[in-house]
Coordinates of N, CA and C in Angstrom, one line a residue:
X1 N 89.0 115.7 103.7 CA 87.7 115.3 103.1 C 86.9 116.5 102.9
X2 N 86.2 116.6 101.8 CA 85.3 117.7 101.5 C 83.9 117.3 101.2
X3 N 83.0 118.2 101.3 CA 81.6 117.9 101.0 C 81.4 118.1 99.5
X4 N 80.9 117.1 98.8 CA 80.6 117.2 97.4 C 79.6 118.2 97.1
X5 N 79.4 118.7 95.9 CA 78.3 119.7 95.6 C 77.0 119.0 95.9
X6 N 76.1 119.8 96.5 CA 74.8 119.3 96.8 C 74.8 118.5 98.1
X7 N 76.0 118.3 98.8 CA 76.0 117.5 100.0 C 76.6 118.4 101.2
X8 N 76.3 118.1 102.4 CA 76.8 118.7 103.5 C 76.6 120.2 103.5
X9 N 77.7 120.9 103.7 CA 77.6 122.4 103.8 C 77.9 123.0 102.4
X10 N 78.2 122.2 101.4 CA 78.5 122.8 100.1 C 77.1 123.1 99.5
X11 N 77.2 124.2 98.6 CA 75.9 124.6 98.0 C 75.2 123.5 97.2
X12 N 74.0 123.7 97.0 CA 73.1 122.7 96.3 C 72.5 123.4 95.0
X13 N 73.3 123.6 94.0 CA 72.7 124.1 92.7 C 71.7 123.2 92.2
X14 N 70.8 123.7 91.4 CA 69.7 122.9 90.9 C 70.1 121.9 89.8
X15 N 71.2 122.4 89.1 CA 71.7 121.6 87.9 C 73.3 121.5 88.1
X16 N 73.8 120.7 87.1 CA 75.3 120.6 87.1 C 75.9 119.5 87.9
X17 N 75.4 118.3 87.7 CA 75.8 117.1 88.4 C 76.4 115.9 87.7
X18 N 77.0 116.3 86.5 CA 77.7 115.3 85.7 C 79.0 115.0 86.4
X19 N 79.6 113.8 86.1 CA 80.9 113.5 86.7 C 81.9 114.5 86.5
X20 N 81.9 115.1 85.3 CA 82.9 116.2 85.0 C 82.7 117.4 85.8
X21 N 81.5 117.6 86.3 CA 81.3 118.7 87.2 C 82.0 118.5 88.6
X22 N 81.8 117.3 89.0 CA 82.4 116.9 90.3 C 84.0 116.9 90.2
X23 N 84.5 116.5 89.0 CA 85.9 116.5 88.8 C 86.5 117.9 88.8
X24 N 85.7 118.8 88.1 CA 86.1 120.2 88.1 C 86.1 120.8 89.5
X25 N 85.1 120.4 90.3 CA 85.1 120.9 91.7 C 86.4 120.5 92.4
X26 N 86.8 119.3 92.3 CA 88.0 118.8 93.0 C 89.2 119.5 92.5
X27 N 89.3 119.7 91.2 CA 90.4 120.4 90.5 C 90.5 121.8 91.1
X28 N 89.3 122.4 91.2 CA 89.3 123.8 91.7 C 89.6 123.9 93.2
X29 N 89.2 122.9 93.9 CA 89.6 122.9 95.3 C 91.0 122.8 95.6
X30 N 91.7 122.0 94.8 CA 93.2 121.9 94.9 C 93.9 123.2 94.5
X31 N 93.3 123.9 93.5 CA 93.7 125.2 93.2 C 93.6 126.2 94.4
X32 N 92.4 126.1 95.0 CA 92.0 127.0 96.1 C 92.9 126.8 97.3
X33 N 93.4 125.5 97.5 CA 94.2 125.2 98.6 C 95.7 125.5 98.3
X34 N 96.0 125.9 97.1 CA 97.3 126.2 96.7 C 98.2 124.9 96.6
X35 N 97.6 123.8 96.4 CA 98.3 122.5 96.3 C 98.8 122.3 94.9
X36 N 100.2 122.3 94.8 CA 100.8 122.1 93.5 C 101.4 120.7 93.4
X37 N 101.6 120.0 94.5 CA 102.1 118.7 94.4 C 101.1 117.7 93.9
X38 N 101.4 116.6 93.2 CA 100.5 115.5 92.8 C 100.0 114.9 94.2
X39 N 98.7 114.7 94.2 CA 98.0 114.2 95.4 C 97.6 112.7 95.3
X40 N 97.7 112.0 96.4 CA 97.0 110.8 96.6 C 95.5 111.0 96.8
X41 N 94.7 110.7 95.8 CA 93.3 111.0 95.9 C 92.5 109.7 96.3
X42 N 91.8 109.8 97.5 CA 91.1 108.6 98.0 C 89.6 108.9 97.8
X43 N 89.0 107.9 97.2 CA 87.6 108.1 96.9 C 86.8 106.8 97.4
X44 N 85.7 107.1 98.1 CA 84.9 105.9 98.5 C 83.5 106.0 97.7
X45 N 83.1 104.8 97.2 CA 81.9 104.7 96.4 C 81.9 105.7 95.3
X46 N 80.9 106.6 95.2 CA 80.9 107.5 94.1 C 82.1 108.4 94.1
X47 N 82.8 108.7 95.2 CA 83.9 109.5 95.3 C 85.1 108.8 94.5
X48 N 85.1 107.5 94.5 CA 86.1 106.8 93.7 C 86.0 107.2 92.2
X49 N 84.8 107.2 91.7 CA 84.6 107.6 90.3 C 85.1 109.0 90.0
X50 N 85.0 109.9 91.0 CA 85.5 111.2 90.8 C 87.0 111.1 90.8
X51 N 87.6 110.4 91.6 CA 89.1 110.2 91.8 C 89.6 109.7 90.5
X52 N 89.0 108.7 89.9 CA 89.4 108.1 88.6 C 89.2 109.2 87.5
X53 N 88.1 110.0 87.6 CA 87.9 111.1 86.6 C 89.0 112.1 86.6
X54 N 89.4 112.5 87.9 CA 90.5 113.5 88.0 C 91.8 112.9 87.4
X55 N 92.1 111.7 87.8 CA 93.3 111.1 87.2 C 93.4 111.1 85.7
X56 N 92.3 110.9 85.1 CA 92.2 110.9 83.6 C 92.3 112.3 83.1
X57 N 91.6 113.2 83.7 CA 91.5 114.7 83.2 C 92.8 115.4 83.5
X58 N 93.3 115.2 84.7 CA 94.5 115.9 85.2 C 95.6 115.0 85.8
X59 N 96.2 114.2 85.0 CA 97.2 113.2 85.5 C 98.3 113.9 86.2
X60 N 98.6 115.2 85.9 CA 99.6 115.9 86.6 C 99.4 116.2 88.0
X61 N 98.0 116.1 88.4 CA 97.6 116.5 89.8 C 97.5 115.2 90.7
X62 N 97.6 114.1 90.1 CA 97.2 112.8 90.8 C 98.4 111.9 90.9
X63 N 98.9 111.7 92.1 CA 100.1 110.8 92.3 C 99.6 109.3 92.3
X64 N 98.4 109.1 92.9 CA 97.8 107.8 92.8 C 96.3 107.9 93.2
X65 N 95.5 106.9 92.8 CA 94.1 106.8 93.1 C 93.9 105.7 94.1
X66 N 93.2 105.9 95.2 CA 92.8 104.9 96.1 C 91.2 104.8 96.0
X67 N 90.7 103.7 95.4 CA 89.3 103.6 95.1 C 88.7 102.5 96.1
X68 N 87.8 102.9 97.0 CA 87.2 102.0 97.9 C 85.8 101.7 97.4
X69 N 85.5 100.5 97.1 CA 84.2 100.1 96.6 C 83.7 101.0 95.5
X70 N 84.6 101.2 94.5 CA 84.2 102.2 93.5 C 84.6 101.6 92.1
X71 N 84.1 102.2 91.1 CA 84.5 101.9 89.7 C 84.7 103.0 88.8
X72 N 85.5 102.9 87.8 CA 85.8 104.1 86.9 C 84.6 104.4 86.2
X73 N 84.4 105.7 85.8 CA 83.2 106.2 85.2 C 83.2 105.9 83.7
X74 N 83.0 104.6 83.3 CA 83.0 104.2 82.0 C 81.5 104.1 81.5
X75 N 81.3 103.6 80.3 CA 79.9 103.5 79.8 C 79.0 102.6 80.7
X76 N 79.6 101.5 81.0 CA 78.8 100.5 81.8 C 78.4 101.2 83.2
X77 N 79.3 102.0 83.7 CA 79.0 102.7 85.0 C 77.9 103.6 84.9
X78 N 77.9 104.4 83.7 CA 76.8 105.4 83.5 C 75.4 104.6 83.3
X79 N 75.5 103.4 82.6 CA 74.3 102.7 82.5 C 73.7 102.2 83.9
X80 N 74.6 101.7 84.7 CA 74.2 101.3 86.0 C 73.6 102.4 86.9
X81 N 74.3 103.6 86.7 CA 73.8 104.8 87.5 C 72.4 105.1 87.0
X82 N 72.2 105.0 85.7 CA 70.8 105.4 85.2 C 69.8 104.4 85.8
X83 N 70.2 103.1 85.7 CA 69.2 102.1 86.3 C 69.0 102.3 87.8
X84 N 70.0 102.7 88.5 CA 69.9 102.9 89.9 C 69.2 104.2 90.4
X85 N 69.3 105.2 89.6 CA 68.8 106.5 90.0 C 67.5 107.0 89.4
X86 N 67.1 106.4 88.2 CA 66.0 106.9 87.4 C 65.0 105.7 87.3
X87 N 63.8 106.1 86.9 CA 62.8 105.0 86.7 C 61.7 105.1 87.7
X88 N 61.0 104.0 87.8 CA 59.8 103.9 88.7 C 60.3 104.1 90.2
X89 N 59.7 105.0 90.9 CA 59.9 105.3 92.3 C 61.4 105.6 92.6
X90 N 62.1 106.1 91.6 CA 63.5 106.5 91.9 C 64.6 105.6 91.5
X91 N 64.2 104.4 91.0 CA 65.3 103.5 90.6 C 65.6 102.4 91.5
X92 N 66.5 101.6 91.2 CA 66.9 100.4 92.0 C 67.5 100.7 93.3
X93 N 68.3 101.8 93.3 CA 69.1 102.2 94.5 C 68.1 102.6 95.5
X94 N 67.1 103.4 95.2 CA 66.1 103.8 96.2 C 65.4 102.7 96.7
X95 N 65.0 101.8 95.9 CA 64.2 100.6 96.3 C 65.1 99.8 97.3
X96 N 66.3 99.6 97.0 CA 67.2 98.7 97.8 C 67.4 99.4 99.2
X97 N 67.5 100.8 99.2 CA 67.7 101.4 100.5 C 66.4 101.3 101.3
X98 N 65.3 101.5 100.7 CA 64.0 101.4 101.5 C 63.9 100.0 102.0
X99 N 64.2 98.9 101.3 CA 64.2 97.6 101.8 C 65.1 97.4 103.0
X100 N 66.4 97.9 102.8 CA 67.4 97.7 103.9 C 67.0 98.5 105.1
X101 N 66.4 99.7 105.0 CA 65.9 100.3 106.2 C 64.7 99.7 106.9
X102 N 63.9 99.1 106.1 CA 62.7 98.4 106.6 C 63.1 97.1 107.4
X103 N 64.2 96.5 107.0 CA 64.6 95.3 107.7 C 65.0 95.5 109.1
X104 N 65.4 96.8 109.5 CA 65.8 97.1 110.9 C 65.4 98.5 111.2
X105 N 64.4 98.7 112.0 CA 63.9 100.0 112.3 C 64.9 100.9 113.1
X106 N 66.0 100.2 113.6 CA 66.9 101.0 114.4 C 68.0 101.6 113.5
X107 N 68.0 101.3 112.3 CA 69.0 101.8 111.4 C 68.8 103.3 111.2
X108 N 69.9 104.0 111.1 CA 69.8 105.5 110.9 C 69.3 105.9 109.5
X109 N 68.2 106.4 109.4 CA 67.6 106.7 108.0 C 68.0 108.2 107.6
X110 N 68.6 109.0 108.5 CA 68.8 110.4 108.2 C 69.7 110.6 107.0
X111 N 70.8 109.9 106.8 CA 71.6 110.2 105.7 C 70.9 109.9 104.3
X112 N 70.0 108.9 104.4 CA 69.3 108.5 103.2 C 68.1 109.5 102.9
X113 N 67.6 110.1 104.0 CA 66.6 111.2 103.8 C 67.2 112.4 103.1
X114 N 68.5 112.7 103.5 CA 69.2 113.8 102.9 C 69.5 113.5 101.4
X115 N 69.9 112.3 101.2 CA 70.1 111.9 99.8 C 68.8 112.0 98.9
X116 N 67.7 111.7 99.5 CA 66.4 111.8 98.9 C 66.1 113.2 98.5
X117 N 66.5 114.1 99.5 CA 66.2 115.6 99.2 C 67.0 116.0 98.0
X118 N 68.2 115.6 97.9 CA 69.1 116.0 96.7 C 68.5 115.5 95.5
X119 N 68.0 114.2 95.4 CA 67.4 113.7 94.3 C 66.2 114.5 93.9
X120 N 65.3 114.9 94.9 CA 64.1 115.6 94.7 C 64.3 117.1 94.2
X121 N 65.4 117.7 94.6 CA 65.5 119.1 94.4 C 66.5 119.5 93.3
X122 N 67.2 118.5 92.7 CA 68.3 118.8 91.7 C 68.1 117.8 90.5
X123 N 68.9 118.1 89.6 CA 68.9 117.2 88.3 C 69.9 116.1 88.4
X124 N 70.4 115.8 89.6 CA 71.5 114.8 89.8 C 71.2 113.5 89.1
X125 N 69.9 112.9 89.3 CA 69.6 111.6 88.8 C 69.6 111.6 87.2
X126 N 69.3 112.8 86.6 CA 69.3 112.9 85.2 C 70.7 113.2 84.6
X127 N 71.5 113.9 85.4 CA 72.8 114.4 85.0 C 73.9 113.3 85.0
X128 N 73.9 112.5 86.1 CA 75.0 111.6 86.2 C 75.0 110.5 85.1
X129 N 73.9 110.0 84.7 CA 73.9 109.0 83.6 C 74.3 109.6 82.2
X130 N 74.3 110.9 82.1 CA 74.7 111.5 80.9 C 76.1 112.2 81.0
X131 N 76.9 111.7 81.9 CA 78.2 112.2 82.1 C 79.1 111.8 81.0
X132 N 80.2 112.6 80.8 CA 81.3 112.3 79.9 C 82.0 111.1 80.5
X133 N 82.1 110.0 79.8 CA 82.7 108.7 80.4 C 84.1 108.5 79.8
X134 N 84.8 107.6 80.5 CA 86.1 107.3 80.1 C 86.0 106.1 79.1
X135 N 87.0 105.9 78.3 CA 87.1 104.8 77.4 C 87.2 103.5 78.2
X136 N 86.5 102.4 77.8 CA 86.5 101.2 78.5 C 88.0 100.6 78.8
X137 N 88.9 101.0 77.9 CA 90.2 100.4 78.1 C 91.0 101.2 79.1
X138 N 90.4 102.3 79.7 CA 91.0 103.0 80.8 C 92.4 103.6 80.4
X139 N 92.6 103.9 79.2 CA 94.0 104.3 78.7 C 94.4 105.7 79.3
X140 N 93.3 106.5 79.7 CA 93.6 107.8 80.2 C 94.1 107.8 81.7
X141 N 93.9 106.6 82.3 CA 94.4 106.5 83.7 C 95.8 105.8 83.6
X142 N 96.8 106.6 83.8 CA 98.2 106.1 83.7 C 98.9 105.9 85.0
X143 N 98.4 106.5 86.1 CA 99.1 106.5 87.3 C 98.7 105.3 88.2
X144 N 99.4 105.0 89.3 CA 99.1 103.9 90.1 C 97.7 104.0 90.7
X145 N 97.1 102.8 90.8 CA 95.7 102.6 91.4 C 95.7 101.5 92.4
X146 N 95.1 101.8 93.6 CA 94.9 100.9 94.6 C 93.4 100.7 94.8
X147 N 92.8 99.6 94.6 CA 91.3 99.4 94.6 C 91.0 98.4 95.7
X148 N 90.0 98.7 96.6 CA 89.6 97.9 97.7 C 88.2 97.5 97.5
X149 N 87.8 96.3 97.6 CA 86.4 95.8 97.5 C 86.0 94.9 98.6
X150 N 84.7 94.8 98.8 CA 84.2 93.8 99.7 C 83.7 92.6 98.8
X151 N 84.1 91.4 99.3 CA 83.8 90.2 98.5 C 82.4 90.0 98.2
X152 N 81.5 90.4 99.1 CA 80.1 90.2 98.8 C 79.4 91.4 98.1
X153 N 80.2 92.4 97.6 CA 79.7 93.5 96.9 C 79.6 93.2 95.4
X154 N 78.6 93.9 94.8 CA 78.4 93.7 93.3 C 79.6 94.2 92.6
X155 N 80.4 95.1 93.1 CA 81.6 95.7 92.5 C 82.9 94.8 92.5
X156 N 82.9 93.8 93.4 CA 84.1 93.1 93.5 C 84.5 92.3 92.2
X157 N 83.5 92.1 91.3 CA 83.8 91.3 90.1 C 84.8 92.1 89.1
X158 N 84.9 93.3 89.4 CA 85.9 94.1 88.5 C 87.3 94.1 88.9
X159 N 87.6 93.5 90.1 CA 88.9 93.4 90.6 C 89.9 92.9 89.7
X160 N 89.7 91.8 89.1 CA 90.7 91.2 88.1 C 90.8 92.0 86.9
X161 N 89.7 92.6 86.4 CA 89.7 93.4 85.2 C 90.6 94.6 85.4
X162 N 90.5 95.3 86.5 CA 91.3 96.4 86.8 C 92.8 96.1 86.9
X163 N 93.0 95.0 87.6 CA 94.4 94.6 87.6 C 95.0 94.2 86.3
X164 N 94.2 93.7 85.5 CA 94.7 93.2 84.1 C 94.8 94.4 83.2
X165 N 93.9 95.4 83.4 CA 93.8 96.5 82.4 C 94.8 97.7 82.7
X166 N 94.9 98.0 84.0 CA 95.7 99.1 84.4 C 97.2 98.8 84.5
X167 N 98.1 99.6 84.1 CA 99.5 99.3 84.1 C 100.1 99.1 85.6
X168 N 99.6 100.0 86.5 CA 100.1 100.0 87.9 C 98.8 99.9 88.8
X169 N 98.5 98.7 89.1 CA 97.3 98.5 89.9 C 97.4 97.4 90.9
X170 N 97.0 97.7 92.1 CA 96.8 96.6 93.2 C 95.4 96.6 93.6
X171 N 94.9 95.4 93.7 CA 93.5 95.2 94.3 C 93.5 94.3 95.5
X172 N 92.6 94.6 96.4 CA 92.4 93.9 97.6 C 90.9 93.6 97.8
X173 N 90.5 92.3 97.9 CA 89.1 92.0 98.2 C 89.0 91.5 99.6
X174 N 88.2 92.2 100.4 CA 88.0 91.8 101.8 C 86.9 90.7 102.0
X175 N 87.2 89.6 102.5 CA 86.2 88.5 102.6 C 85.0 88.9 103.6
X176 N 83.9 88.3 103.3 CA 82.7 88.5 104.2 C 82.4 90.0 104.4
X177 N 82.5 90.7 103.3 CA 82.2 92.2 103.4 C 81.4 92.6 102.2
X178 N 80.4 93.5 102.5 CA 79.6 94.1 101.4 C 80.2 95.4 101.0
X179 N 79.3 96.3 100.5 CA 79.7 97.7 100.0 C 80.2 98.5 101.0
X180 N 79.8 98.4 102.3 CA 80.1 99.4 103.3 C 81.5 99.2 103.9
X181 N 82.5 99.0 103.1 CA 83.9 98.7 103.6 C 84.4 99.8 104.5
X182 N 84.2 101.0 104.1 CA 84.8 102.1 105.0 C 84.1 102.3 106.3
X183 N 82.8 101.9 106.3 CA 82.0 102.1 107.5 C 82.2 100.9 108.5
X184 N 82.3 99.7 107.9 CA 82.3 98.4 108.7 C 83.7 97.9 108.9
X185 N 84.7 98.3 108.1 CA 86.1 97.9 108.3 C 87.0 99.0 108.2
X186 N 86.8 100.1 109.1 CA 87.6 101.3 109.0 C 89.1 101.1 109.3
X187 N 89.3 100.3 110.4 CA 90.7 100.0 110.8 C 91.5 99.3 109.8
X188 N 90.9 98.2 109.3 CA 91.6 97.4 108.2 C 91.8 98.3 106.9
X189 N 90.8 99.0 106.6 CA 91.0 99.9 105.4 C 92.1 100.9 105.7
X190 N 92.2 101.5 106.8 CA 93.2 102.5 107.2 C 94.6 101.8 107.1
X191 N 94.7 100.6 107.6 CA 96.0 99.9 107.6 C 96.5 99.6 106.1
X192 N 95.5 99.3 105.2 CA 95.8 99.0 103.8 C 96.2 100.3 103.2
X193 N 95.6 101.4 103.5 CA 95.9 102.7 102.9 C 97.3 103.2 103.3
X194 N 97.6 103.0 104.6 CA 98.9 103.4 105.1 C 100.0 102.6 104.5
X195 N 99.8 101.3 104.3 CA 100.7 100.4 103.7 C 101.0 100.9 102.3
X196 N 100.0 101.3 101.5 CA 100.1 101.8 100.1 C 100.9 103.1 100.2
X197 N 100.7 104.0 101.1 CA 101.4 105.3 101.1 C 102.8 105.1 101.5
X198 N 103.1 104.2 102.4 CA 104.4 103.9 102.8 C 105.2 103.3 101.8
X199 N 104.6 102.4 101.0 CA 105.3 101.9 99.8 C 105.8 103.0 98.9
X200 N 104.9 104.0 98.7 CA 105.2 105.2 97.8 C 106.4 106.0 98.4
X201 N 106.4 106.2 99.7 CA 107.4 106.9 100.3 C 108.8 106.3 100.2
X202 N 108.8 104.9 100.5 CA 110.1 104.2 100.5 C 110.6 103.9 99.1
X203 N 109.7 103.6 98.2 CA 110.2 103.2 96.9 C 110.2 104.4 95.9
X204 N 109.5 105.5 96.2 CA 109.5 106.6 95.2 C 108.5 106.3 94.1
X205 N 108.1 105.1 93.9 CA 107.2 104.7 92.9 C 106.5 103.4 93.3
X206 N 105.2 103.3 93.0 CA 104.5 102.0 93.4 C 104.9 100.9 92.5
X207 N 105.2 99.8 93.1 CA 105.5 98.5 92.4 C 104.2 98.0 92.1
X208 N 103.8 97.7 90.8 CA 102.5 97.1 90.5 C 102.3 95.7 91.0
X209 N 101.3 95.5 91.7 CA 101.0 94.1 92.2 C 99.6 93.8 91.7
X210 N 99.6 93.1 90.6 CA 98.3 92.9 89.9 C 97.6 91.7 90.6
X211 N 96.3 92.0 90.8 CA 95.4 90.9 91.4 C 95.7 90.6 92.8
X212 N 96.5 91.3 93.6 CA 96.7 91.0 94.9 C 95.5 90.9 95.7
X213 N 95.4 89.9 96.6 CA 94.2 89.7 97.4 C 94.5 89.8 98.9

């Protein structure tokens, strides 16, 4: 796992936050690591959009995409990102986070404070909605995809669409779960991921399981 640009110990340039910039970072990281084998790329939330982007831009580098509570960076994704990150008081995402923190004073606000600093000091909120997006038909994503969603999440509705659109796709929807799948269901998520990887090792290729729940 690595820190995205602007996050953690990675540098925080003032500009350069379109999805293609994040994809180029990951592509460059694989080069720097000397990794020549196709990789299983696991992305959580925004990281999943980057994983989809790399699979489209560099299919030779991606053996499969594992997307946890994520969606491909298509036009509708860019529109939602614009609504969430820009506008009055920072957009819908900022408002929802403030409400969520206010509901329980014991919740850790530090990660969200750091995110706020990134929004305040960079062009991230303006850049992401203007990213180069994929075609809605997802024709550029040709490799296997494993997508995990929480049933109570706003993103879960795309499960059937992904399974029907992508040639090699398995989707799992976890009941009674919101967006924070990786935080709140880590063991179950790990088991699903290991099962996916074991299928690849034993079969040599993923058998498509469309719409699996």
